[in-house]
XYZ file of C-alpha atoms in Angstrom:
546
model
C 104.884 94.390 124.593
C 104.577 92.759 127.966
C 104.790 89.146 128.851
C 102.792 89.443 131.634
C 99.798 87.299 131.511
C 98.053 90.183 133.363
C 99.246 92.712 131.413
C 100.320 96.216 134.073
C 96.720 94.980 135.258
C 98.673 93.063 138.614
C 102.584 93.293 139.401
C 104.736 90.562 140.480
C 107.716 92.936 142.005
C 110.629 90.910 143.025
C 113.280 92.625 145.676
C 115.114 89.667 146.559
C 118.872 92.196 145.255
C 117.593 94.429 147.426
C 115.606 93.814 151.039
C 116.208 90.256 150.338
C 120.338 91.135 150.128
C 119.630 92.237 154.025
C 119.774 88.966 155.211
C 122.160 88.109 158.261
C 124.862 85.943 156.275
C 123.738 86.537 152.633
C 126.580 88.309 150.893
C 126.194 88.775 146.644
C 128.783 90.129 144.637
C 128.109 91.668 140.892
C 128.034 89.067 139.866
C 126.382 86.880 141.993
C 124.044 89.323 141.195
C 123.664 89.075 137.457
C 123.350 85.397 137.808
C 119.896 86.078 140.092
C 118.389 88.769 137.900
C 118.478 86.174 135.325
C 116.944 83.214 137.318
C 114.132 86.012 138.253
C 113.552 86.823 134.543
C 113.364 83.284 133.727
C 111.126 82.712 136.675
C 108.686 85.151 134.708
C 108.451 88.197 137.218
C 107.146 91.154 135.875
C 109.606 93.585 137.804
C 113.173 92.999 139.593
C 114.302 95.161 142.122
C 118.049 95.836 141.627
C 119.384 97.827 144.564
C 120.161 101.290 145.678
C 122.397 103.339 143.383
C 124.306 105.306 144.824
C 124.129 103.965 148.369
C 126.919 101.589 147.386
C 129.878 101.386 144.883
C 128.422 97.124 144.326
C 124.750 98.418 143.298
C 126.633 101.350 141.345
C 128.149 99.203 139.188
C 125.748 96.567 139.266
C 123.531 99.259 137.565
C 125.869 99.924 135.298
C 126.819 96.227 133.859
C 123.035 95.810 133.653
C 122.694 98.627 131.520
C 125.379 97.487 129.308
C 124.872 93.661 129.258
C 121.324 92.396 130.509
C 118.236 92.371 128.412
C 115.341 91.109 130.183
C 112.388 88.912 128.217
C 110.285 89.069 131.145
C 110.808 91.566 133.970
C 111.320 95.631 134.119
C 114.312 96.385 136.063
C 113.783 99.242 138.884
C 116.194 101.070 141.196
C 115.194 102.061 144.562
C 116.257 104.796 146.668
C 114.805 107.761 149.067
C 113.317 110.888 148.683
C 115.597 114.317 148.764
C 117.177 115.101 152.286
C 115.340 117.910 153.876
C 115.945 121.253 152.784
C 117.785 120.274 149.602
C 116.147 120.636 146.146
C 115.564 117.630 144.258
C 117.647 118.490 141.599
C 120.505 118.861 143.404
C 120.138 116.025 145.709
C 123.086 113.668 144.843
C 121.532 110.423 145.569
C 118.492 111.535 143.369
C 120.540 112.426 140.635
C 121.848 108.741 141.180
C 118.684 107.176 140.445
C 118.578 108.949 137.019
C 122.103 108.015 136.583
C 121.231 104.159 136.961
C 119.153 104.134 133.469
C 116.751 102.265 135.457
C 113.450 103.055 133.359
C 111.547 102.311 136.617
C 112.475 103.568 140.244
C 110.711 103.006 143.757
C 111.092 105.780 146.134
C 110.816 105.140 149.574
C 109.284 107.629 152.113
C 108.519 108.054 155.116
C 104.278 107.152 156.136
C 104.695 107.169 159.960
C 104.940 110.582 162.028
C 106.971 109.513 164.385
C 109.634 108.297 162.154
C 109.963 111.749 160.158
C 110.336 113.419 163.827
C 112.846 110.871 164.968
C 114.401 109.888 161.624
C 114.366 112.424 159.380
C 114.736 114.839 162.205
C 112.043 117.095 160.261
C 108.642 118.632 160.310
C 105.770 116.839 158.910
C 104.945 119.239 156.080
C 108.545 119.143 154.708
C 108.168 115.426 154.749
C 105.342 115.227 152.305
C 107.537 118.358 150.337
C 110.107 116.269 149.901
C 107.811 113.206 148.779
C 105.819 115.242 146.217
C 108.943 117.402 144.574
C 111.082 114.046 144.466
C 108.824 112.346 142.878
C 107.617 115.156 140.085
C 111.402 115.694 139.248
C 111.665 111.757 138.503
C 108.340 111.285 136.494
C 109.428 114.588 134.536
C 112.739 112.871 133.328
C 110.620 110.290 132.275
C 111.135 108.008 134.492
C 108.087 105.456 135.846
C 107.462 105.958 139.809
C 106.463 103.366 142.839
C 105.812 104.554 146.352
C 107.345 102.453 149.111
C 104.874 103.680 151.897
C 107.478 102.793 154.753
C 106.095 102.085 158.105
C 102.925 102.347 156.856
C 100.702 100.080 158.914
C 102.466 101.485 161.994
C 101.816 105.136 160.837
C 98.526 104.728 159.994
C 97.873 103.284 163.518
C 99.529 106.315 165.019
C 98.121 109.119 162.678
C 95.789 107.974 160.291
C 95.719 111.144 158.656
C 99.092 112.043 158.392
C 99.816 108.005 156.608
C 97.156 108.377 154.075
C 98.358 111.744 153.104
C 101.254 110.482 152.686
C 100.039 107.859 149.669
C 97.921 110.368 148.535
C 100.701 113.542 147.430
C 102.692 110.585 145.809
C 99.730 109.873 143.824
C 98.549 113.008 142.694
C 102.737 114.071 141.882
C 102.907 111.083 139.642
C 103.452 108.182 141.080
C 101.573 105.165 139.535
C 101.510 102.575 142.413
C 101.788 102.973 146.354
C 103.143 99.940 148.004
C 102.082 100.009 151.740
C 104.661 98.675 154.149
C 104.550 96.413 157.254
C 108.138 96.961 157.766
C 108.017 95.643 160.896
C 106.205 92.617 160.185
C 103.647 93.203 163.023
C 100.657 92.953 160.978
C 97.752 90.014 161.192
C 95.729 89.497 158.293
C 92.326 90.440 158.890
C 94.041 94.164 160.216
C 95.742 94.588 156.480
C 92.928 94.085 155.086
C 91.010 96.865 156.682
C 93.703 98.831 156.435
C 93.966 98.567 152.552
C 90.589 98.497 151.619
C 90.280 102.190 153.619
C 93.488 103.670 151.661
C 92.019 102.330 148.201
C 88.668 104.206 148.992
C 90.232 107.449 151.148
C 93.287 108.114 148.655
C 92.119 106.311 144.855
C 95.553 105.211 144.709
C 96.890 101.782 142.894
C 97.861 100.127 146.254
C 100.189 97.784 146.786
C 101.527 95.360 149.777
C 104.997 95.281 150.794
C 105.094 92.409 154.129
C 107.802 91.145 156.349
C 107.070 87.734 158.370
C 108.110 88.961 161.576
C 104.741 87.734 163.037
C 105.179 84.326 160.339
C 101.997 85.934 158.205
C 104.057 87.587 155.398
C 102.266 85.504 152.609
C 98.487 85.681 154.558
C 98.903 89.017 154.751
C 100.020 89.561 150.921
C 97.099 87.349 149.914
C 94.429 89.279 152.554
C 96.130 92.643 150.761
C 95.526 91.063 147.734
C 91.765 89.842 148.675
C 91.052 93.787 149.699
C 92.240 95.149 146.252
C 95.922 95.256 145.835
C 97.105 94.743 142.450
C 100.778 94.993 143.376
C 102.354 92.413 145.475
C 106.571 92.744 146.416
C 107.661 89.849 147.982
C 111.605 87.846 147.666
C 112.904 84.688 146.059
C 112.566 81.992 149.284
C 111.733 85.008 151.583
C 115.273 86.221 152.154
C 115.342 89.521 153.838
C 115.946 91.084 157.579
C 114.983 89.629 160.678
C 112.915 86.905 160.274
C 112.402 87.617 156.134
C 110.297 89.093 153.990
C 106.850 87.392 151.843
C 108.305 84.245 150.167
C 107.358 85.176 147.073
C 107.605 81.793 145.286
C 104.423 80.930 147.896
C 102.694 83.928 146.618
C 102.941 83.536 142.907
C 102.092 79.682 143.521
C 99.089 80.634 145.863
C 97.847 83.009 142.939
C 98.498 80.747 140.118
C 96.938 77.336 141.618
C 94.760 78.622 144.398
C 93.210 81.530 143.084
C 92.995 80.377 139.553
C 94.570 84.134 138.868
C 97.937 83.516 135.627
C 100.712 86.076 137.032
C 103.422 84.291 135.273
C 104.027 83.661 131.714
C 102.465 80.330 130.447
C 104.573 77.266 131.764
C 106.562 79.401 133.932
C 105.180 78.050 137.503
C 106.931 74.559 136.479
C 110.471 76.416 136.703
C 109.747 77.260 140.274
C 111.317 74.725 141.956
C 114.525 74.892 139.734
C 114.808 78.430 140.257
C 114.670 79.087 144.052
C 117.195 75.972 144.314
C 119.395 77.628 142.142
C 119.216 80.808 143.586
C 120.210 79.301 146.987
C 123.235 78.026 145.680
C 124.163 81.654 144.583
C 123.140 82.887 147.595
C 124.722 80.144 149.731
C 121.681 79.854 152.092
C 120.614 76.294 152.469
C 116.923 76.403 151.291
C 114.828 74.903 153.854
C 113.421 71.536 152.665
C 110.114 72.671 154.574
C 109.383 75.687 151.897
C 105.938 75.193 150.819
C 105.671 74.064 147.194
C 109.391 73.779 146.473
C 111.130 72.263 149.711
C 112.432 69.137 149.605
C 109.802 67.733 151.644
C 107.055 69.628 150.461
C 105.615 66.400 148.898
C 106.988 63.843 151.241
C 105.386 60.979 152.677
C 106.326 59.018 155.577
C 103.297 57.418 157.599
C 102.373 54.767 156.287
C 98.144 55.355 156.956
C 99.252 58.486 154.274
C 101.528 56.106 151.876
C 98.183 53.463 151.218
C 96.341 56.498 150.593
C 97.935 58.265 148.226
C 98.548 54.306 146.379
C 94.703 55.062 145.844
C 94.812 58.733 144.476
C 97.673 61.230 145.470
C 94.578 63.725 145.966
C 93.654 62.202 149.520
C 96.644 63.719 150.693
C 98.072 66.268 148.498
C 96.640 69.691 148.489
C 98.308 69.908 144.600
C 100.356 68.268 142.039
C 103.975 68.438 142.583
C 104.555 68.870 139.244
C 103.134 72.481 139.031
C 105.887 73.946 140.343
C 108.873 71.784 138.835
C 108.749 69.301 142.572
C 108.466 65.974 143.043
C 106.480 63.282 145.296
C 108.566 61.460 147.311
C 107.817 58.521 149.650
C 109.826 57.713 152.655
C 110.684 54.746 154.168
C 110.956 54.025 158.279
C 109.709 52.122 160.945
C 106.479 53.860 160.257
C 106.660 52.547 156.479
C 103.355 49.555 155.592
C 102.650 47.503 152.325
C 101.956 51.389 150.172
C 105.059 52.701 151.787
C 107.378 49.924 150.655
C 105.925 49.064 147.153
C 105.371 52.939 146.036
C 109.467 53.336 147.419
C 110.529 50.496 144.900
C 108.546 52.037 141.909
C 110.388 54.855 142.546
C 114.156 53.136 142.810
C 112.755 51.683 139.570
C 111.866 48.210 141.101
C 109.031 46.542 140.742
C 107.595 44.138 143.668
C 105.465 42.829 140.970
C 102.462 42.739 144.282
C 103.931 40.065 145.708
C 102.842 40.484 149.309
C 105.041 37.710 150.871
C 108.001 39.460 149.061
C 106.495 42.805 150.413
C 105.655 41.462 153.667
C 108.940 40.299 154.051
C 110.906 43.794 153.108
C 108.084 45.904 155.803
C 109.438 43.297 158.977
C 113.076 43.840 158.079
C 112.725 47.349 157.627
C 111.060 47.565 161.143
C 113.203 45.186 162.507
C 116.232 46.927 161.639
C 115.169 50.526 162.288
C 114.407 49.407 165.613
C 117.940 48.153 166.150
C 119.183 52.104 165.013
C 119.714 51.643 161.343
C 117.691 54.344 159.342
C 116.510 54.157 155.462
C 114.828 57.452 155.501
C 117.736 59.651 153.710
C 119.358 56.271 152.514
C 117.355 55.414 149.448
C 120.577 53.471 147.947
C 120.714 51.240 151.418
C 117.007 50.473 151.426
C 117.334 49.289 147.380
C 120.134 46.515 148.451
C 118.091 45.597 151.156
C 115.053 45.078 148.026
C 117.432 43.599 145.878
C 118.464 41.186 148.590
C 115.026 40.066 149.476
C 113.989 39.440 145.483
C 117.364 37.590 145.463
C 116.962 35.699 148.361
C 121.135 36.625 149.036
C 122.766 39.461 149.362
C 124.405 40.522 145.624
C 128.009 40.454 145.123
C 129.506 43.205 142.939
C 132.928 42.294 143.323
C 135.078 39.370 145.100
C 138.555 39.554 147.667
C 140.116 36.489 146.698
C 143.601 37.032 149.291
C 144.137 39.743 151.755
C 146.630 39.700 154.582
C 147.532 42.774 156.820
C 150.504 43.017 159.320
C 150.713 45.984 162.078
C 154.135 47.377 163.347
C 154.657 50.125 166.408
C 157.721 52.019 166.499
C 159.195 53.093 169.816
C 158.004 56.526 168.919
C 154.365 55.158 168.815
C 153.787 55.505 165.090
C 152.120 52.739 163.254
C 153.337 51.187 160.151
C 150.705 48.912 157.932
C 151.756 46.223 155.734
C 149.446 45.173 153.352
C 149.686 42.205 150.715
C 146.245 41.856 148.580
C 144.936 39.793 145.850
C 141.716 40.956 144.043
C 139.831 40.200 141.382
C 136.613 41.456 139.511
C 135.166 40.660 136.037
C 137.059 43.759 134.643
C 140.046 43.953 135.975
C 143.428 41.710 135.880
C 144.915 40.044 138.805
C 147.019 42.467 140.636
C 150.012 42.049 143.493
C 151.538 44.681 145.471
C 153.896 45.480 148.219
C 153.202 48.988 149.718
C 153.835 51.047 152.896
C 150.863 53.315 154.758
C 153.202 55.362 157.432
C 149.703 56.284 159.265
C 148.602 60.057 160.222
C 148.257 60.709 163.759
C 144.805 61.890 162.801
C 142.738 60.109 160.355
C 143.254 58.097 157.579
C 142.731 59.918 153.956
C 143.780 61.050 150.529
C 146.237 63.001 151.828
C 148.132 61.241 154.251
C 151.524 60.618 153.502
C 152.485 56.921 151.811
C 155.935 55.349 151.303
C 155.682 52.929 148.279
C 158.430 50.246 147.985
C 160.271 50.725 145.102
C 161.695 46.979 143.136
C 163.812 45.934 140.383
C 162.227 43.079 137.866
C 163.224 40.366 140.902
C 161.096 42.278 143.338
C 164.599 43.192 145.253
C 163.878 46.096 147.603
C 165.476 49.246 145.873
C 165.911 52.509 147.810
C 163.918 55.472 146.382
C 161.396 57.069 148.089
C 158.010 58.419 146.632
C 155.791 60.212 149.059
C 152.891 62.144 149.022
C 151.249 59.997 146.728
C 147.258 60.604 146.478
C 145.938 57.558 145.913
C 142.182 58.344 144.479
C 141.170 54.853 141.968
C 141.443 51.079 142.641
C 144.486 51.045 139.630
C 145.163 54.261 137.734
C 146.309 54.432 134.478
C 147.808 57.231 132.542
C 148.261 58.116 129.220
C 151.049 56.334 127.294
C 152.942 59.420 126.629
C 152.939 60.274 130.146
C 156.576 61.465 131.631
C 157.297 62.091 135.402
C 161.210 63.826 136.548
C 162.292 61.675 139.453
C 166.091 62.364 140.776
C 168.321 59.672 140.433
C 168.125 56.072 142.263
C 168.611 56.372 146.071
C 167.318 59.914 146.195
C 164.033 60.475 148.140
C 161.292 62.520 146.320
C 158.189 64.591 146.903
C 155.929 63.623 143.937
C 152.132 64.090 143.253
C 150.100 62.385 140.777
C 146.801 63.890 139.527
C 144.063 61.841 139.819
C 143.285 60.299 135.726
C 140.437 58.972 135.019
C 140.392 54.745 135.233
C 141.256 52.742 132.414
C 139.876 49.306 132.788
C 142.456 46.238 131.516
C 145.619 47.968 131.736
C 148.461 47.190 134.107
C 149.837 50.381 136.267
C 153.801 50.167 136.361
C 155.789 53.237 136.734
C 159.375 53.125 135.669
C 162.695 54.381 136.443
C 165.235 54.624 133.437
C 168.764 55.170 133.575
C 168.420 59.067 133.168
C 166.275 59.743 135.826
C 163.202 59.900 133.634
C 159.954 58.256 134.644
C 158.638 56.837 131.542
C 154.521 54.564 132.410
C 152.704 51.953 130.079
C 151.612 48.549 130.633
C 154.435 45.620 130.897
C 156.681 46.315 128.390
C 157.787 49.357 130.228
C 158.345 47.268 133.191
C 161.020 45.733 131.253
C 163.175 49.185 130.803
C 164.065 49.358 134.661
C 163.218 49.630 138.066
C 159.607 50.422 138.832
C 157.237 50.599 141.386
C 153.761 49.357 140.560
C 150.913 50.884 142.350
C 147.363 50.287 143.153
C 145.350 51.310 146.612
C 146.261 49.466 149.528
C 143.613 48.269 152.440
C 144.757 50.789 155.502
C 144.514 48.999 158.911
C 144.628 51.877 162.078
């Protein structure tokens, strides 16, 4: 039974694996692959497009690990692929005998619509053309599989040889096929043209028509929704509008167009909320940073800045909100500049989970620094933690004080070979932690100063008498790090120098950091009573001065 809301009354047909997969710089693996079919499914489409088998040993045996691991709740899985080659029977063309092969119960065929393409393309006459659309396709619906029409180059064809394009739709139709999906493959189309267009193939051929659009001219989704408007019950569109060029229909817009504009449920019940989740998730599979401008699920898709918008939306989000965020899984999200007033500010704290309490002086106060400083080049607009201090600062009336330096004292050396040597001698102190004195050695890196450059720790007996082995490499990564009391290190003997790496453990608060040198060689750590078994070197970060 279907879990489309719609029933097979209107398709959502997702081809992100496939046209979307042509993107310049988007790469998926198998797997990478499996991981998207799933987000779709949970999404709620009611058909996933999962490549060309046959074309490609990846789809081939993406195909095949579907087949043998993937059970879909929502969606139909489909293959794609062309019609027979000229002059070759159906039955004996190998990439058709593919698409049985994938087990796909559904497959889209793609054929050529436009005259000049089957001349130039196919290198072929027109009437073997629609031979090889009609015999491919009765083959495939007599093996019992299901059969979609990509129309290719439709809108083009059908402004070149009106004729010749609706024929086209119209021998897939009457060998079988149950939906033909009309193609602006080059994305030239405006909307009030596919709507003409559609509404004359509904009435000329009596085929289930259906809207394939790339954005080429940036009216991929107007022209789904005018394809829609003219009778299409079958819209294709990808996840965040991957695809060639400049994309195809973003088909996240679409379903959200349908579902809270048109009042029309394409998804199952609740689904629409998972939208924003999903296309996030699917760019970090993809590795294409989603563009925080996306309608509906962009990061800034419910942003506010001005601040004439901010003391509107204080009144009722409605004044300047076409919808609630939370239909599709987003968020509203003010933000805070020179441009911020009274709304801005106060709305920016309820959401940092502070609470001005309407206090205008304290307000008042927080708008003229914020101005004040922007003006000078700070910014607070991606810097919600900076812009809470400053809050927290102005309720306190001084700035808060999370931890305190009680002693710190740096020397610099230069060698004759120019390198710089730091000395660094530091007392700290914080509500958590003991009282803690070192003696360390930064040799600094000729670039930068990180994790990884290389530091020479002093080593001392119990006296503190200078003792000569040598640790370096050490990653320092936590104010003191403490290991586990069973914790064993191999060092070579005293005087040796050694290359030794510590993981990075997680922080222990209370206990003392001493790593110690028996008489074997063996480095044996635990709080002071170890210290008492040898030489040892005790170890916490050191301030680095370039």
């Amino acid at each position: 039974m279907s879990t489309q809301p719609q029933g097979d009354a209107f398709h959502i047909y997702d081809t992100t694996l496939r046209d979307g997969a042509q993107q310049e710089g988007l790469n998926l693996s198998v797997h990478d692959k499996m991981t998207i079919a799933k987000h779709l499914d949970d999404l709620g489409v009611g058909f996933i497009e999962g490549g060309w088998p046959g074309a490609n040993p990846r789809d081939t045996q993406f195909f095949a690990r579907v087949a043998k691991e993937m059970k879909f709740k929502n969606a139909q899985f489909v293959a794609f692929g062309a019609t027979r080659r000229p002059n070759v029977k159906a039955a004996d063309d190998e990439q058709v005998r593919a698409l049985l092969d994938s087990q796909a119960p559904i497959i889209t065929v793609v054929a050529k619509s436009h005259d000049r393409h089957v001349d130039l393309a196919l290198k072929t006459s027109l009437d073997e053309n629609l031979a090889m659309v009609r015999e491919t396709i009765a083959l495939l619906v007599k093996e019992g599989r299901r059969v979609f029409l990509d129309a290719e180059h439709f809108f083009d064809g059908y402004r070149a040889n009106k004729a010749y394009a609706l024929e086209v739709v119209r021998v897939a139709m009457e060998a079988g096929a149950d939906v033909a999906a009309l193609c602006d493959t080059n994305g030239g189309m405006l909307p009030t043209e596919v709507a003409d267009v559609v509404a004359e193939a509904l009435s000329v051929t009596g085929a289930r028509v259906g809207i394939h659009c790339h954005n080429d001219t940036g009216c991929a989704i107007a022209n789904s929704l005018a394809a829609i408007d003219a009778g299409a019950t079958h819209v294709q569109g990808t996840l965040n509008g991957y695809g060639e060029r400049t994309g195809n229909a973003d088909l996240v817009s679409i379903i959200a167009n349908l579902e809270l504009k048109y009042k029309k449920p394409v998804l199952p019940a609740g689904h629409l909320q998972e939208a924003f989740r999903i296309s996030h998730a699917v760019s970090e599979v993809t590795n294409i940073a989603p563009s925080p401008r996306q309608p509906y699920v962009g990061i800034s898709a419910f942003a506010h800045k001005a601040g004439l918008h901010a003391s509107a939306i204080k009144v009722d989000p409605a004044l300047y909100q076409h919808t609630e965020p939370e239909f599709v899984g987003n968020d509203r999200r003010m933000l805070v500049s020179d441009m911020a007033g009274r709304a801005s500010i106060e709305l920016k704290s309820q959401e940092l989970g502070v609470d001005l309490g309407g206090d205008k002086e304290l307000i008042t106060r927080i708008v003229d620094r914020v101005k004040d400083m922007e003006s000078k080049g700070f910014t607070f607009e991606a810097a919600d933690a900076s812009f809470e201090l400053l809050v927290r600062e102005e309720i306190a009336k001084k700035r808060p004080t999370f931890f305190s330096v009680e002693h710190w004292l740096t020397s610099v050396e230069s060698d004759q070979d120019g390198s710089m040597i730091c000395k660094s001698t530091t007392d700290s102190a914080c509500a958590t932690m003991p009282l803690f004195q070192y003696n360390s050695i930064f040799k600094v890196c000729e670039s930068s100063i990180d994790t990884d450059c290389i530091a020479k720790f002093n080593a001392v007996d119990e006296s503190g008498n200078l003792l000569d082995t040598k640790f370096s490499n050490y990653t320092v990564t936590n104010h003191i790090n403490a290991y586990p009391a069973d914790a064993k290190y191999k060092i070579p003997a005293a005087g040796m120098p050694s290359i030794w790496n510590i993981p990075s453990l997680p922080h222990k608060d209370g206990t003392e950091f001493a790593i110690v040198a028996g008489e074997n060689g063996e480095v044996e750590q635990g709080g002071t009573e170890s210290a008492k078994l040898g030489r040892y070197i005790q170890v916490s970060v050191v301030p680095v001065v370039l």
